mmCIF file of C-alpha atoms and ligand atoms in Angstrom:
data_model
loop_
_atom_site.group_PDB
_atom_site.id
_atom_site.type_symbol
_atom_site.label_atom_id
_atom_site.label_comp_id
_atom_site.label_asym_id
_atom_site.label_seq_id
_atom_site.Cartn_x
_atom_site.Cartn_y
_atom_site.Cartn_z
ATOM 1 C CA MET A 24 0.000 0.000 0.000
ATOM 2 C CA VAL A 25 1.453 3.376 -1.030
ATOM 3 C CA LEU A 26 0.879 6.344 1.261
ATOM 4 C CA VAL A 27 1.024 9.657 -0.527
ATOM 5 C CA ASN A 28 1.012 13.339 0.453
ATOM 6 C CA GLY A 29 -1.462 15.860 -0.919
ATOM 7 C CA PRO A 30 -5.122 15.575 -1.895
ATOM 8 C CA ARG A 31 -6.476 12.335 -3.432
ATOM 9 C CA SER A 32 -8.354 12.390 -6.719
ATOM 10 C CA LEU A 33 -12.057 11.545 -6.499
ATOM 11 C CA LEU A 34 -11.912 8.245 -8.346
ATOM 12 C CA SER A 35 -8.632 7.046 -6.951
ATOM 13 C CA ALA A 36 -8.289 4.216 -4.441
ATOM 14 C CA GLU A 37 -4.990 5.656 -3.167
ATOM 15 C CA VAL A 38 -4.674 5.821 0.575
ATOM 16 C CA GLY A 39 -3.454 9.073 2.096
ATOM 17 C CA PHE A 40 -0.845 9.748 4.768
ATOM 18 C CA ALA A 41 -3.053 8.784 7.714
ATOM 19 C CA GLY A 42 -4.360 5.632 6.007
ATOM 20 C CA VAL A 43 -8.060 6.548 6.107
ATOM 21 C CA PRO A 44 -9.849 4.119 3.750
ATOM 22 C CA PRO A 45 -11.072 5.725 0.494
ATOM 23 C CA ILE A 46 -14.513 7.194 1.095
ATOM 24 C CA VAL A 47 -17.146 9.118 -0.861
ATOM 25 C CA MET A 48 -20.155 11.198 0.112
ATOM 26 C CA VAL A 49 -23.371 9.598 -1.183
ATOM 27 C CA GLN A 50 -27.009 10.615 -1.494
ATOM 28 C CA CYS A 51 -29.646 7.927 -1.276
ATOM 29 C CA LEU A 52 -33.426 7.712 -1.428
ATOM 30 C CA HIS A 53 -35.468 4.675 -0.357
ATOM 31 C CA LYS A 54 -38.894 4.228 1.157
ATOM 32 C CA GLY A 55 -37.412 1.869 3.784
ATOM 33 C CA PHE A 56 -35.461 4.732 5.402
ATOM 34 C CA ASN A 57 -36.861 6.727 8.318
ATOM 35 C CA HIS A 58 -39.396 9.221 6.932
ATOM 36 C CA PRO A 59 -41.323 10.589 9.946
ATOM 37 C CA GLU A 60 -43.444 12.865 7.747
ATOM 38 C CA GLY A 61 -44.295 10.127 5.259
ATOM 39 C CA TYR A 62 -42.468 8.949 2.152
ATOM 40 C CA GLU A 63 -42.616 10.507 -1.275
ATOM 41 C CA CYS A 64 -40.018 10.381 -4.023
ATOM 42 C CA ALA A 65 -38.817 13.957 -3.602
ATOM 43 C CA PRO A 66 -35.415 15.667 -3.209
ATOM 44 C CA LYS A 67 -36.296 16.711 0.372
ATOM 45 C CA ASN A 68 -36.334 13.033 1.408
ATOM 46 C CA VAL A 69 -32.853 12.258 0.085
ATOM 47 C CA LYS A 70 -30.489 11.034 2.818
ATOM 48 C CA ILE A 71 -26.806 12.036 2.838
ATOM 49 C CA GLY A 72 -24.185 9.593 4.034
ATOM 50 C CA SER A 73 -20.811 8.130 3.221
ATOM 51 C CA LEU A 74 -19.587 4.949 1.588
ATOM 52 C CA GLN A 75 -16.200 3.608 2.624
ATOM 53 C CA MET A 76 -13.985 0.895 1.202
ATOM 54 C CA PHE A 77 -14.010 -2.309 3.266
ATOM 55 C CA MET A 78 -10.542 -2.935 4.710
ATOM 56 C CA LYS A 79 -9.379 -6.432 5.608
ATOM 57 C CA ASN A 80 -8.509 -6.504 9.317
ATOM 58 C CA ILE A 81 -7.877 -8.776 12.286
ATOM 59 C CA GLY A 82 -9.812 -6.682 14.808
ATOM 60 C CA CYS A 83 -9.463 -3.277 16.374
ATOM 61 C CA CYS A 84 -7.016 -1.679 18.842
ATOM 62 C CA GLU A 85 -9.469 -2.295 21.674
ATOM 63 C CA ASP A 86 -8.835 -6.044 21.318
ATOM 64 C CA MET A 87 -5.079 -5.881 21.946
ATOM 65 C CA GLY A 88 -2.406 -4.007 23.851
ATOM 66 C CA PRO A 89 -0.593 -1.190 22.042
ATOM 67 C CA ARG A 90 2.920 -2.594 22.588
ATOM 68 C CA ASP A 91 3.400 -4.029 19.092
ATOM 69 C CA PHE A 92 1.966 -1.076 17.162
ATOM 70 C CA PRO A 93 4.704 0.540 15.035
ATOM 71 C CA VAL A 94 5.542 4.102 16.133
ATOM 72 C CA GLU A 95 4.833 5.516 12.657
ATOM 73 C CA GLU A 96 1.388 3.888 12.624
ATOM 74 C CA VAL A 97 0.437 5.545 15.896
ATOM 75 C CA HIS A 98 1.934 8.863 14.806
ATOM 76 C CA LYS A 99 -0.017 9.036 11.526
ATOM 77 C CA ILE A 100 -3.241 8.638 13.521
ATOM 78 C CA SER A 101 -2.234 11.146 16.191
ATOM 79 C CA MET A 102 -1.427 13.672 13.468
ATOM 80 C CA PHE A 103 -4.779 13.061 11.755
ATOM 81 C CA ASP A 104 -6.765 13.319 15.010
ATOM 82 C CA ILE A 105 -5.138 16.592 16.034
ATOM 83 C CA ARG A 106 -5.628 17.982 12.519
ATOM 84 C CA MET A 107 -9.290 16.913 12.384
ATOM 85 C CA VAL A 108 -9.968 17.578 16.099
ATOM 86 C CA ASN A 109 -11.473 14.105 16.201
ATOM 87 C CA THR A 110 -13.705 13.750 19.244
ATOM 88 C CA ASP A 111 -14.304 10.013 18.763
ATOM 89 C CA ARG A 112 -10.845 8.466 18.757
ATOM 90 C CA GLN A 113 -11.353 5.538 21.009
ATOM 91 C CA ALA A 114 -9.376 2.364 20.323
ATOM 92 C CA GLY A 115 -12.472 0.703 18.797
ATOM 93 C CA ASN A 116 -12.225 3.144 15.913
ATOM 94 C CA ILE A 117 -8.807 1.936 14.790
ATOM 95 C CA LEU A 118 -8.718 -1.332 12.845
ATOM 96 C CA VAL A 119 -5.611 -3.530 12.907
ATOM 97 C CA SER A 120 -4.324 -5.191 9.778
ATOM 98 C CA LYS A 121 -1.339 -7.455 9.194
ATOM 99 C CA GLU A 122 0.218 -6.285 5.982
ATOM 100 C CA ASP A 123 2.660 -9.085 5.114
ATOM 101 C CA GLU A 124 3.858 -12.553 6.134
ATOM 102 C CA GLU A 125 6.184 -11.036 8.738
ATOM 103 C CA GLY A 126 3.079 -9.638 10.398
ATOM 104 C CA TYR A 127 3.880 -5.916 10.040
ATOM 105 C CA ILE A 128 0.978 -4.151 11.760
ATOM 106 C CA VAL A 129 -0.882 -1.395 9.923
ATOM 107 C CA LEU A 130 -3.435 0.720 11.804
ATOM 108 C CA ILE A 131 -6.533 1.821 9.896
ATOM 109 C CA PRO A 132 -8.455 4.796 11.287
ATOM 110 C CA ILE A 133 -12.249 4.630 10.814
ATOM 111 C CA ASP A 134 -15.449 6.288 12.067
ATOM 112 C CA HIS A 135 -14.785 9.989 11.534
ATOM 113 C CA GLY A 136 -18.302 11.299 12.029
ATOM 114 C CA TYR A 137 -17.310 13.541 14.912
ATOM 115 C CA CYS A 138 -14.501 15.601 13.430
ATOM 116 C CA LEU A 139 -14.106 19.377 13.129
ATOM 117 C CA PRO A 140 -16.450 20.327 15.991
ATOM 118 C CA GLU A 141 -17.277 23.965 16.690
ATOM 119 C CA ASN A 142 -15.082 23.975 19.821
ATOM 120 C CA PHE A 143 -12.321 21.895 21.447
ATOM 121 C CA GLU A 144 -14.230 20.618 24.490
ATOM 122 C CA ASP A 145 -14.556 16.884 23.875
ATOM 123 C CA CYS A 146 -11.180 15.684 22.583
ATOM 124 C CA ILE A 147 -10.095 12.427 24.203
ATOM 125 C CA PHE A 148 -7.485 10.404 22.358
ATOM 126 C CA ASP A 149 -6.849 6.800 23.478
ATOM 127 C CA TRP A 150 -3.412 6.838 21.805
ATOM 128 C CA LEU A 151 -2.303 9.595 24.197
ATOM 129 C CA TYR A 152 -1.657 6.845 26.767
ATOM 130 C CA TRP A 153 0.302 4.601 24.390
ATOM 131 C CA PRO A 154 4.147 4.638 24.643
ATOM 132 C CA GLN A 155 4.541 5.530 20.935
ATOM 133 C CA ALA A 156 2.919 8.918 21.619
ATOM 134 C CA HIS A 157 5.982 9.906 23.675
ATOM 135 C CA GLN A 158 8.359 9.445 20.713
ATOM 136 C CA PRO A 159 9.179 12.438 18.480
ATOM 137 C CA TYR A 160 7.634 12.572 14.984
ATOM 138 C CA SER A 161 9.857 11.315 12.140
ATOM 139 C CA PRO A 162 11.213 13.727 9.467
ATOM 140 C CA ASP A 163 8.555 12.367 7.016
ATOM 141 C CA THR A 164 5.710 13.191 9.393
ATOM 142 C CA VAL A 165 7.177 16.630 10.094
ATOM 143 C CA GLU A 166 7.500 17.259 6.346
ATOM 144 C CA TYR A 167 3.886 16.192 5.829
ATOM 145 C CA ILE A 168 2.673 18.554 8.553
ATOM 146 C CA ARG A 169 4.698 21.418 7.042
ATOM 147 C CA SER A 170 2.914 20.787 3.723
ATOM 148 C CA LEU A 171 -0.577 21.156 5.231
ATOM 149 C CA ASP A 172 -2.637 24.163 4.183
ATOM 150 C CA ALA A 173 -5.962 24.733 5.958
ATOM 151 C CA GLU A 174 -7.207 27.196 3.322
ATOM 152 C CA GLN A 175 -6.560 24.634 0.580
ATOM 153 C CA ASP A 176 -8.383 21.986 2.644
ATOM 154 C CA ILE A 177 -11.407 24.252 3.140
ATOM 155 C CA ALA A 178 -11.531 25.019 -0.596
ATOM 156 C CA LEU A 179 -11.214 21.310 -1.441
ATOM 157 C CA LEU A 180 -14.033 20.333 0.902
ATOM 158 C CA LYS A 181 -16.199 23.034 -0.677
ATOM 159 C CA PHE A 182 -15.334 21.751 -4.144
ATOM 160 C CA TYR A 183 -16.507 18.257 -3.126
ATOM 161 C CA GLY A 184 -19.768 19.546 -1.687
ATOM 162 C CA TRP A 185 -19.099 20.389 1.960
ATOM 163 C CA ASP A 186 -19.114 24.102 2.716
ATOM 164 C CA LEU A 187 -17.650 24.270 6.253
ATOM 165 C CA SER A 188 -19.350 26.619 8.701
ATOM 166 C CA ILE A 189 -17.295 29.551 9.982
ATOM 167 C CA GLU A 190 -16.900 27.760 13.329
ATOM 168 C CA CYS A 191 -15.720 24.449 11.846
ATOM 169 C CA ALA A 192 -13.354 26.208 9.430
ATOM 170 C CA ARG A 193 -11.923 28.074 12.432
ATOM 171 C CA THR A 194 -11.367 24.728 14.191
ATOM 172 C CA LEU A 195 -9.418 23.417 11.176
ATOM 173 C CA ARG A 196 -7.321 26.595 10.988
ATOM 174 C CA ILE A 197 -6.456 26.375 14.697
ATOM 175 C CA SER A 198 -5.652 22.635 14.631
ATOM 176 C CA THR A 199 -3.455 23.000 11.539
ATOM 177 C CA THR A 200 -1.598 25.898 13.169
ATOM 178 C CA LEU A 201 -1.221 23.888 16.390
ATOM 179 C CA LEU A 202 0.370 20.989 14.486
ATOM 180 C CA LYS A 203 2.660 23.247 12.474
ATOM 181 C CA LYS A 204 3.859 25.188 15.513
ATOM 182 C CA GLY A 205 4.147 21.969 17.548
ATOM 183 C CA VAL A 206 6.573 20.264 15.161
ATOM 184 C CA GLU A 207 8.813 23.338 15.014
ATOM 185 C CA LYS A 208 9.329 23.234 18.791
ATOM 186 C CA PRO A 209 12.662 21.592 19.711
HETATM 187 N N1 ATP B 206 -13.709 0.592 6.288
HETATM 188 C C1 ATP B 206 -14.005 -0.481 7.033
HETATM 189 N N2 ATP B 206 -13.500 -1.685 6.717
HETATM 190 C C2 ATP B 206 -13.798 -2.787 7.445
HETATM 191 N N3 ATP B 206 -14.606 -2.776 8.525
HETATM 192 C C3 ATP B 206 -15.141 -1.606 8.898
HETATM 193 C C4 ATP B 206 -14.876 -0.394 8.185
HETATM 194 N N4 ATP B 206 -15.554 0.630 8.787
HETATM 195 C C5 ATP B 206 -16.208 0.064 9.812
HETATM 196 N N5 ATP B 206 -15.970 -1.275 9.902
HETATM 197 C C6 ATP B 206 -16.520 -2.236 10.887
HETATM 198 O O1 ATP B 206 -17.743 -1.743 11.405
HETATM 199 C C7 ATP B 206 -17.633 -1.498 12.818
HETATM 200 C C8 ATP B 206 -18.390 -0.250 13.186
HETATM 201 O O2 ATP B 206 -17.923 0.837 12.417
HETATM 202 P P1 ATP B 206 -17.914 2.324 12.963
HETATM 203 O O3 ATP B 206 -16.939 2.448 14.095
HETATM 204 O O4 ATP B 206 -17.665 3.199 11.782
HETATM 205 O O5 ATP B 206 -19.383 2.570 13.433
HETATM 206 P P2 ATP B 206 -20.023 2.623 14.914
HETATM 207 O O6 ATP B 206 -19.034 3.142 15.894
HETATM 208 O O7 ATP B 206 -20.634 1.336 15.248
HETATM 209 O O8 ATP B 206 -21.202 3.542 14.698
HETATM 210 P P3 ATP B 206 -21.235 5.108 14.646
HETATM 211 O O9 ATP B 206 -20.830 5.450 13.255
HETATM 212 O O10 ATP B 206 -22.658 5.414 14.947
HETATM 213 O O11 ATP B 206 -20.295 5.608 15.707
HETATM 214 C C9 ATP B 206 -16.122 -1.420 13.082
HETATM 215 O O12 ATP B 206 -15.766 -1.771 14.406
HETATM 216 C C10 ATP B 206 -15.579 -2.400 12.073
HETATM 217 O O13 ATP B 206 -15.681 -3.715 12.579
HETATM 218 MG MG1 MG B 207 -17.077 3.366 15.937
#
């Protein structure tokens, strides 16, 4: 699996730096969905959701101790969670995959429905208590963080149909700045 910097293209199955499975926003209409005011085939009844690639895994981080997780795997998730101000990063939301015969562990972050909140009140990261979180970021991770651009991210999200509110855009600007300033500290 190749991890690449920069935005993914819409139709690509490339996995980005943090290893989030490829995902698309979908709109769906079906009479079996919850329609409290009655069903009719009309745009107002269309549901919005997301469709994510199924990733082969052997369980989640809740099922095992963190000792054998590679440092880089924990760091990519910590970077993503700080950047996205993810308020739902419990160990159950990280899948574990064994990439090759030697059993190299790859962590797959999932369940990102509670990112970019309007304030920073509810951030609890399970990885904060894992030993890997005490190691410094590698030059590759630092380089990736230096390449981040919140304004570009906001424009990209808008292009793909999600116009961030002022409050959520502010959250992304602050978290990106926090990461950038953090990695420049000796
Ligand atoms: N991309 C994926 N590939 C493989 N399995 C997945 C993937 N996404 C989710 N799963 C499986 O589905 C389970 C539940 O997923 P997820 O954590 O997204 O939802 P949830 O926490 O149950 O619900 P909610 O979205 O309401 O918080 C995961 O623990 C995992 O077993
Ligand atoms: Mg979950």
